[in-house]
C-alpha cells in the first residue's frame, strides 16, 4: 500500500506506473485503502514509479532477468511505499535514483532486495527527510507569522473603517476620508470598491461643505464691509456692497439694508 511518510495514513489517487525501460507497461491508481497490485513480467529490468500531484515521486527497480522456465512460479512481493508532499526549495534530486533495487537471485530461488544499496540510499533518505522536516517547520512558522500579520492588518482595517464611519456620522468629512484612506492602505488595495465609494461620498460632501463655508465667509465679509459703510453714512457704498453680498448669497438682510440705505439717501435730499 501507499501511505503518508512517517504515518499510517493511506494515500489514494496515487498513480503507480510500471515501465520496461522507457515503455509504459501498466498504470494503476490506488483506491481509498491505498492498496495496489501488479503482475511483473519476467525477463526485464522494470521500474515502478509512484507519483501524486503535489507530492514527491519515488521509484524502485525490479529485475526479473535470469528467471528460467523451471523457476517460474508466483512470487508474492510486498512493497509498501511512503510519499511526502512537495516542499519549496527542497533538493530531492536524490530521488532521481531508485530508493530500492530488487533482482532475481538464482541461489535463493527468489527475488531479493539489494540490501547494501538499500542501506546506502536509506542514509541519504534520512538526511533528506531531516532537511524536509526542518523546511516544513520553517514554512509552518512563516505561515503562522503571516496569519498573525494578516489578522493584525484586518484588525487595523476594521478599526480604521469603524473610525471613519464614526466621523462620517458626525459630518466630519475630512477625518472620515483620512480614516478610510488609512483602511485602504492597510492592504494596499485600490480595488476595494465599497471603501472607495465611502471615500468618494465623503469627499463630495466635504467639497460641498467647504464651498458653502467659503461662500459664507465671502458673504459675511461683504456684509461687514457694507454695515461699516452704512454706519459711516456712506449709503451708496453700502448699497453696492449689499448688492455684491446678494450675488453671493441671496438673504433677506441685505435687501432690508438696501431699502434702509435708500430711505436714508432720500431723507438727506
mmCIF file of C-alpha atoms in Angstrom:
data_model
loop_
_atom_site.group_PDB
_atom_site.id
_atom_site.type_symbol
_atom_site.label_atom_id
_atom_site.label_comp_id
_atom_site.label_asym_id
_atom_site.label_seq_id
_atom_site.Cartn_x
_atom_site.Cartn_y
_atom_site.Cartn_z
ATOM 1 C CA UNK A 1 0.000 0.000 0.000
ATOM 2 C CA UNK A 2 0.963 3.674 -0.242
ATOM 3 C CA UNK A 3 0.863 5.931 2.804
ATOM 4 C CA UNK A 4 1.988 9.340 4.063
ATOM 5 C CA UNK A 5 5.621 9.365 5.113
ATOM 6 C CA UNK A 6 6.091 8.659 8.811
ATOM 7 C CA UNK A 7 2.431 7.847 9.444
ATOM 8 C CA UNK A 8 -0.209 5.188 8.934
ATOM 9 C CA UNK A 9 -2.409 7.493 6.830
ATOM 10 C CA UNK A 10 -3.005 5.795 3.497
ATOM 11 C CA UNK A 11 -2.919 7.690 0.222
ATOM 12 C CA UNK A 12 -5.466 7.266 -2.524
ATOM 13 C CA UNK A 13 -5.184 8.629 -6.073
ATOM 14 C CA UNK A 14 -1.512 7.694 -6.262
ATOM 15 C CA UNK A 15 -0.521 6.809 -9.817
ATOM 16 C CA UNK A 16 1.682 3.742 -9.956
ATOM 17 C CA UNK A 17 3.261 3.071 -13.316
ATOM 18 C CA UNK A 18 5.290 0.049 -14.372
ATOM 19 C CA UNK A 19 7.954 0.746 -17.015
ATOM 20 C CA UNK A 20 10.094 -1.574 -19.081
ATOM 21 C CA UNK A 21 12.868 0.848 -19.952
ATOM 22 C CA UNK A 22 11.015 3.888 -21.271
ATOM 23 C CA UNK A 23 7.978 1.847 -22.305
ATOM 24 C CA UNK A 24 4.913 2.104 -20.100
ATOM 25 C CA UNK A 25 3.612 -1.378 -19.314
ATOM 26 C CA UNK A 26 0.746 -0.699 -16.925
ATOM 27 C CA UNK A 27 -0.690 2.064 -14.736
ATOM 28 C CA UNK A 28 -2.848 1.788 -11.636
ATOM 29 C CA UNK A 29 -4.423 4.331 -9.295
ATOM 30 C CA UNK A 30 -4.585 3.478 -5.614
ATOM 31 C CA UNK A 31 -8.029 3.257 -4.064
ATOM 32 C CA UNK A 32 -9.091 4.733 -0.727
ATOM 33 C CA UNK A 33 -7.268 1.962 1.136
ATOM 34 C CA UNK A 34 -4.040 2.912 -0.652
ATOM 35 C CA UNK A 35 -3.525 -0.594 -1.977
ATOM 36 C CA UNK A 36 -2.347 -1.759 -5.396
ATOM 37 C CA UNK A 37 -1.289 -4.974 -7.093
ATOM 38 C CA UNK A 38 0.893 -5.670 -10.142
ATOM 39 C CA UNK A 39 1.980 -8.744 -12.035
ATOM 40 C CA UNK A 40 5.551 -8.036 -13.087
ATOM 41 C CA UNK A 41 6.592 -9.969 -16.224
ATOM 42 C CA UNK A 42 9.814 -11.951 -16.252
ATOM 43 C CA UNK A 43 12.770 -11.191 -18.471
ATOM 44 C CA UNK A 44 13.129 -7.449 -17.903
ATOM 45 C CA UNK A 45 14.504 -4.762 -15.627
ATOM 46 C CA UNK A 46 11.389 -2.871 -14.604
ATOM 47 C CA UNK A 47 10.840 0.476 -12.906
ATOM 48 C CA UNK A 48 7.859 1.017 -10.600
ATOM 49 C CA UNK A 49 7.064 4.735 -10.289
ATOM 50 C CA UNK A 50 4.837 6.194 -7.533
ATOM 51 C CA UNK A 51 3.510 9.702 -8.179
ATOM 52 C CA UNK A 52 0.746 12.002 -6.959
ATOM 53 C CA UNK A 53 0.043 15.637 -7.803
ATOM 54 C CA UNK A 54 1.703 17.895 -5.216
ATOM 55 C CA UNK A 55 3.764 15.035 -3.788
ATOM 56 C CA UNK A 56 7.373 13.982 -4.381
ATOM 57 C CA UNK A 57 7.631 10.957 -6.685
ATOM 58 C CA UNK A 58 9.639 7.867 -5.829
ATOM 59 C CA UNK A 59 10.531 4.762 -7.772
ATOM 60 C CA UNK A 60 12.252 1.415 -7.422
ATOM 61 C CA UNK A 61 13.506 -1.269 -9.805
ATOM 62 C CA UNK A 62 12.643 -4.950 -10.086
ATOM 63 C CA UNK A 63 14.982 -7.015 -12.265
ATOM 64 C CA UNK A 64 13.364 -10.274 -13.391
ATOM 65 C CA UNK A 65 16.041 -11.176 -15.915
ATOM 66 C CA UNK A 66 17.622 -14.563 -15.422
ATOM 67 C CA UNK A 67 14.456 -16.326 -14.351
ATOM 68 C CA UNK A 68 14.206 -19.580 -16.307
ATOM 69 C CA UNK A 69 11.100 -21.506 -17.192
ATOM 70 C CA UNK A 70 11.756 -24.068 -14.479
ATOM 71 C CA UNK A 71 11.946 -21.217 -11.954
ATOM 72 C CA UNK A 72 8.574 -19.824 -12.937
ATOM 73 C CA UNK A 73 6.168 -19.585 -10.035
ATOM 74 C CA UNK A 74 4.080 -16.959 -8.278
ATOM 75 C CA UNK A 75 6.216 -14.648 -6.178
ATOM 76 C CA UNK A 76 4.414 -12.551 -3.608
ATOM 77 C CA UNK A 77 6.378 -9.360 -3.370
ATOM 78 C CA UNK A 78 5.001 -6.829 -0.841
ATOM 79 C CA UNK A 79 6.130 -3.242 -1.361
ATOM 80 C CA UNK A 80 4.897 -0.503 0.968
ATOM 81 C CA UNK A 81 5.695 2.996 -0.235
ATOM 82 C CA UNK A 82 5.691 6.277 1.718
ATOM 83 C CA UNK A 83 5.368 9.623 -0.042
ATOM 84 C CA UNK A 84 5.653 13.181 1.258
ATOM 85 C CA UNK A 85 4.317 16.473 -0.045
ATOM 86 C CA UNK A 86 6.432 18.780 -2.185
ATOM 87 C CA UNK A 87 8.294 21.432 -0.193
ATOM 88 C CA UNK A 88 9.565 24.605 -1.918
ATOM 89 C CA UNK A 89 13.349 24.769 -2.429
ATOM 90 C CA UNK A 90 13.900 21.237 -1.100
ATOM 91 C CA UNK A 91 16.523 19.413 -3.173
ATOM 92 C CA UNK A 92 15.035 15.992 -3.917
ATOM 93 C CA UNK A 93 17.474 15.062 -6.695
ATOM 94 C CA UNK A 94 18.482 12.007 -4.652
ATOM 95 C CA UNK A 95 15.117 10.557 -5.654
ATOM 96 C CA UNK A 96 16.158 10.596 -9.294
ATOM 97 C CA UNK A 97 17.704 7.251 -8.406
ATOM 98 C CA UNK A 98 15.637 4.289 -7.201
ATOM 99 C CA UNK A 99 15.026 4.008 -3.467
ATOM 100 C CA UNK A 100 15.334 0.245 -3.743
ATOM 101 C CA UNK A 101 16.583 -2.413 -6.119
ATOM 102 C CA UNK A 102 15.243 -5.972 -6.277
ATOM 103 C CA UNK A 103 16.545 -8.705 -8.550
ATOM 104 C CA UNK A 104 16.319 -12.427 -9.173
ATOM 105 C CA UNK A 105 18.778 -14.441 -7.080
ATOM 106 C CA UNK A 106 19.148 -17.931 -8.549
ATOM 107 C CA UNK A 107 20.929 -19.199 -5.460
ATOM 108 C CA UNK A 108 17.938 -18.332 -3.321
ATOM 109 C CA UNK A 109 15.377 -19.029 -5.985
ATOM 110 C CA UNK A 110 13.689 -15.777 -5.173
ATOM 111 C CA UNK A 111 13.577 -12.061 -5.913
ATOM 112 C CA UNK A 112 15.546 -10.258 -3.215
ATOM 113 C CA UNK A 113 16.457 -6.702 -2.310
ATOM 114 C CA UNK A 114 19.956 -5.348 -2.726
ATOM 115 C CA UNK A 115 20.435 -4.690 0.987
ATOM 116 C CA UNK A 116 23.766 -2.891 0.602
ATOM 117 C CA UNK A 117 22.167 -0.442 -1.830
ATOM 118 C CA UNK A 118 19.137 -0.073 0.429
ATOM 119 C CA UNK A 119 21.344 0.751 3.435
ATOM 120 C CA UNK A 120 23.218 3.422 1.470
ATOM 121 C CA UNK A 121 20.136 5.035 -0.005
ATOM 122 C CA UNK A 122 18.396 4.899 3.366
ATOM 123 C CA UNK A 123 21.127 7.067 4.905
ATOM 124 C CA UNK A 124 20.623 9.620 2.142
ATOM 125 C CA UNK A 125 16.855 9.465 2.583
ATOM 126 C CA UNK A 126 17.173 10.058 6.325
ATOM 127 C CA UNK A 127 19.258 13.168 5.609
ATOM 128 C CA UNK A 128 16.707 14.310 3.033
ATOM 129 C CA UNK A 129 13.786 13.810 5.410
ATOM 130 C CA UNK A 130 15.615 15.703 8.154
ATOM 131 C CA UNK A 131 16.001 18.640 5.761
ATOM 132 C CA UNK A 132 12.370 18.252 4.711
ATOM 133 C CA UNK A 133 11.242 18.373 8.345
ATOM 134 C CA UNK A 134 13.309 21.491 9.022
ATOM 135 C CA UNK A 135 11.995 23.228 5.911
ATOM 136 C CA UNK A 136 8.426 22.212 6.705
ATOM 137 C CA UNK A 137 8.752 23.576 10.246
ATOM 138 C CA UNK A 138 10.152 26.822 8.821
ATOM 139 C CA UNK A 139 7.279 27.051 6.346
ATOM 140 C CA UNK A 140 4.784 26.453 9.141
ATOM 141 C CA UNK A 141 6.465 29.142 11.250
ATOM 142 C CA UNK A 142 6.334 31.565 8.320
ATOM 143 C CA UNK A 143 2.695 30.663 7.677
ATOM 144 C CA UNK A 144 1.862 31.302 11.332
ATOM 145 C CA UNK A 145 3.642 34.651 11.243
ATOM 146 C CA UNK A 146 1.844 35.544 8.016
ATOM 147 C CA UNK A 147 -1.504 34.574 9.545
ATOM 148 C CA UNK A 148 -0.768 36.784 12.552
ATOM 149 C CA UNK A 149 0.294 39.633 10.267
ATOM 150 C CA UNK A 150 -2.876 39.338 8.193
ATOM 151 C CA UNK A 151 -5.018 39.150 11.340
ATOM 152 C CA UNK A 152 -3.405 42.356 12.628
ATOM 153 C CA UNK A 153 -3.901 44.007 9.251
ATOM 154 C CA UNK A 154 -7.572 43.006 9.290
ATOM 155 C CA UNK A 155 -7.936 44.447 12.789
ATOM 156 C CA UNK A 156 -6.267 47.691 11.686
ATOM 157 C CA UNK A 157 -8.537 47.801 8.628
ATOM 158 C CA UNK A 158 -11.695 47.218 10.667
ATOM 159 C CA UNK A 159 -10.667 49.825 13.261
ATOM 160 C CA UNK A 160 -9.969 52.446 10.592
ATOM 161 C CA UNK A 161 -13.277 51.787 8.808
ATOM 162 C CA UNK A 162 -15.205 51.963 12.095
ATOM 163 C CA UNK A 163 -13.432 55.212 12.954
ATOM 164 C CA UNK A 164 -14.230 56.593 9.517
ATOM 165 C CA UNK A 165 -17.897 55.624 9.931
ATOM 166 C CA UNK A 166 -17.936 57.458 13.276
ATOM 167 C CA UNK A 167 -16.527 60.655 11.806
ATOM 168 C CA UNK A 168 -18.904 60.403 8.854
ATOM 169 C CA UNK A 169 -21.874 60.185 11.223
ATOM 170 C CA UNK A 170 -20.593 63.394 12.888
ATOM 171 C CA UNK A 171 -20.245 65.001 9.443
ATOM 172 C CA UNK A 172 -16.504 65.406 9.985
ATOM 173 C CA UNK A 173 -15.763 64.503 6.381
ATOM 174 C CA UNK A 174 -12.069 65.360 6.424
ATOM 175 C CA UNK A 175 -11.294 62.926 9.252
ATOM 176 C CA UNK A 176 -13.640 60.332 7.753
ATOM 177 C CA UNK A 177 -11.675 60.436 4.485
ATOM 178 C CA UNK A 178 -8.411 60.245 6.434
ATOM 179 C CA UNK A 179 -9.522 57.081 8.260
ATOM 180 C CA UNK A 180 -10.994 55.449 5.141
ATOM 181 C CA UNK A 181 -7.731 56.139 3.292
ATOM 182 C CA UNK A 182 -5.769 54.534 6.138
ATOM 183 C CA UNK A 183 -8.026 51.476 5.791
ATOM 184 C CA UNK A 184 -7.486 51.419 2.026
ATOM 185 C CA UNK A 185 -3.713 51.475 2.517
ATOM 186 C CA UNK A 186 -3.688 48.625 5.039
ATOM 187 C CA UNK A 187 -3.992 46.005 2.303
ATOM 188 C CA UNK A 188 -2.710 48.360 -0.405
ATOM 189 C CA UNK A 189 -5.908 47.551 -2.271
ATOM 190 C CA UNK A 190 -7.130 50.114 -4.781
ATOM 191 C CA UNK A 191 -9.907 47.721 -5.826
ATOM 192 C CA UNK A 192 -11.933 47.963 -2.600
ATOM 193 C CA UNK A 193 -14.997 49.365 -4.379
ATOM 194 C CA UNK A 194 -17.148 49.681 -1.265
ATOM 195 C CA UNK A 195 -14.481 51.600 0.635
ATOM 196 C CA UNK A 196 -13.710 53.758 -2.384
ATOM 197 C CA UNK A 197 -17.398 54.668 -2.616
ATOM 198 C CA UNK A 198 -17.360 55.780 1.031
ATOM 199 C CA UNK A 199 -14.303 57.947 0.308
ATOM 200 C CA UNK A 200 -15.900 59.424 -2.818
ATOM 201 C CA UNK A 201 -19.178 60.201 -0.989
ATOM 202 C CA UNK A 202 -17.361 61.795 1.939
ATOM 203 C CA UNK A 203 -15.158 63.788 -0.448
ATOM 204 C CA UNK A 204 -18.218 65.100 -2.308
ATOM 205 C CA UNK A 205 -19.879 66.156 0.960
ATOM 206 C CA UNK A 206 -16.639 67.722 2.217
ATOM 207 C CA UNK A 207 -16.160 69.629 -1.052
ATOM 208 C CA UNK A 208 -19.740 70.875 -0.830
ATOM 209 C CA UNK A 209 -19.257 71.878 2.809
ATOM 210 C CA UNK A 210 -16.023 73.740 2.057
ATOM 211 C CA UNK A 211 -17.645 75.510 -0.884
ATOM 212 C CA UNK A 212 -20.566 76.552 1.317
ATOM 213 C CA UNK A 213 -18.189 77.730 4.044
ATOM 214 C CA UNK A 214 -16.160 79.722 1.525
ATOM 215 C CA UNK A 215 -19.307 81.395 0.219
ATOM 216 C CA UNK A 216 -20.433 82.128 3.769
ATOM 217 C CA UNK A 217 -17.055 83.716 4.549
ATOM 218 C CA UNK A 218 -17.256 85.827 1.395
ATOM 219 C CA UNK A 219 -20.843 86.817 2.208
ATOM 220 C CA UNK A 220 -20.018 87.704 5.831
ATOM 221 C CA UNK A 221 -17.034 89.810 4.708
ATOM 222 C CA UNK A 222 -19.181 91.773 2.253
ATOM 223 C CA UNK A 223 -21.908 92.278 4.874
ATOM 224 C CA UNK A 224 -19.319 93.517 7.414
ATOM 225 C CA UNK A 225 -17.948 95.959 4.840
ATOM 226 C CA UNK A 226 -21.456 97.063 3.870
ATOM 227 C CA UNK A 227 -22.519 97.539 7.516
ATOM 228 C CA UNK A 228 -19.382 99.586 8.186
ATOM 229 C CA UNK A 229 -20.205 101.858 5.212
ATOM 230 C CA UNK A 230 -23.832 102.110 6.314
ATOM 231 C CA UNK A 231 -22.749 103.070 9.829
ATOM 232 C CA UNK A 232 -20.463 105.793 8.439
ATOM 233 C CA UNK A 233 -23.448 107.012 6.389
ATOM 234 C CA UNK A 234 -21.798 106.086 3.076
ATOM 235 C CA UNK A 235 -25.132 104.745 1.870
ATOM 236 C CA UNK A 236 -24.217 104.499 -1.810
ATOM 237 C CA UNK A 237 -21.144 102.456 -0.991
ATOM 238 C CA UNK A 238 -23.165 100.346 1.446
ATOM 239 C CA UNK A 239 -25.786 99.618 -1.227
ATOM 240 C CA UNK A 240 -23.041 98.450 -3.613
ATOM 241 C CA UNK A 241 -21.624 96.061 -1.035
ATOM 242 C CA UNK A 242 -25.058 94.746 -0.048
ATOM 243 C CA UNK A 243 -25.802 94.055 -3.716
ATOM 244 C CA UNK A 244 -22.469 92.187 -4.047
ATOM 245 C CA UNK A 245 -23.406 90.131 -0.992
ATOM 246 C CA UNK A 246 -26.742 89.224 -2.592
ATOM 247 C CA UNK A 247 -24.908 87.800 -5.641
ATOM 248 C CA UNK A 248 -23.001 85.512 -3.289
ATOM 249 C CA UNK A 249 -25.918 84.568 -1.051
ATOM 250 C CA UNK A 250 -29.419 85.854 -1.519
ATOM 251 C CA UNK A 251 -30.540 86.564 2.051
ATOM 252 C CA UNK A 252 -33.264 88.867 3.401
ATOM 253 C CA UNK A 253 -30.879 91.030 5.476
ATOM 254 C CA UNK A 254 -29.004 92.796 2.648
ATOM 255 C CA UNK A 255 -32.326 93.529 0.857
ATOM 256 C CA UNK A 256 -33.669 95.191 4.006
ATOM 257 C CA UNK A 257 -30.451 97.152 4.456
ATOM 258 C CA UNK A 258 -30.600 98.369 0.863
ATOM 259 C CA UNK A 259 -34.140 99.670 1.477
ATOM 260 C CA UNK A 260 -32.971 101.462 4.645
ATOM 261 C CA UNK A 261 -29.997 102.947 2.801
ATOM 262 C CA UNK A 262 -32.239 104.225 0.007
ATOM 263 C CA UNK A 263 -34.603 105.716 2.555
ATOM 264 C CA UNK A 264 -31.682 107.472 4.254
ATOM 265 C CA UNK A 265 -30.490 108.870 0.912
ATOM 266 C CA UNK A 266 -33.984 110.201 0.193
ATOM 267 C CA UNK A 267 -34.184 111.729 3.626
ATOM 268 C CA UNK A 268 -30.906 113.573 3.000
ATOM 269 C CA UNK A 269 -32.061 115.002 -0.312
#
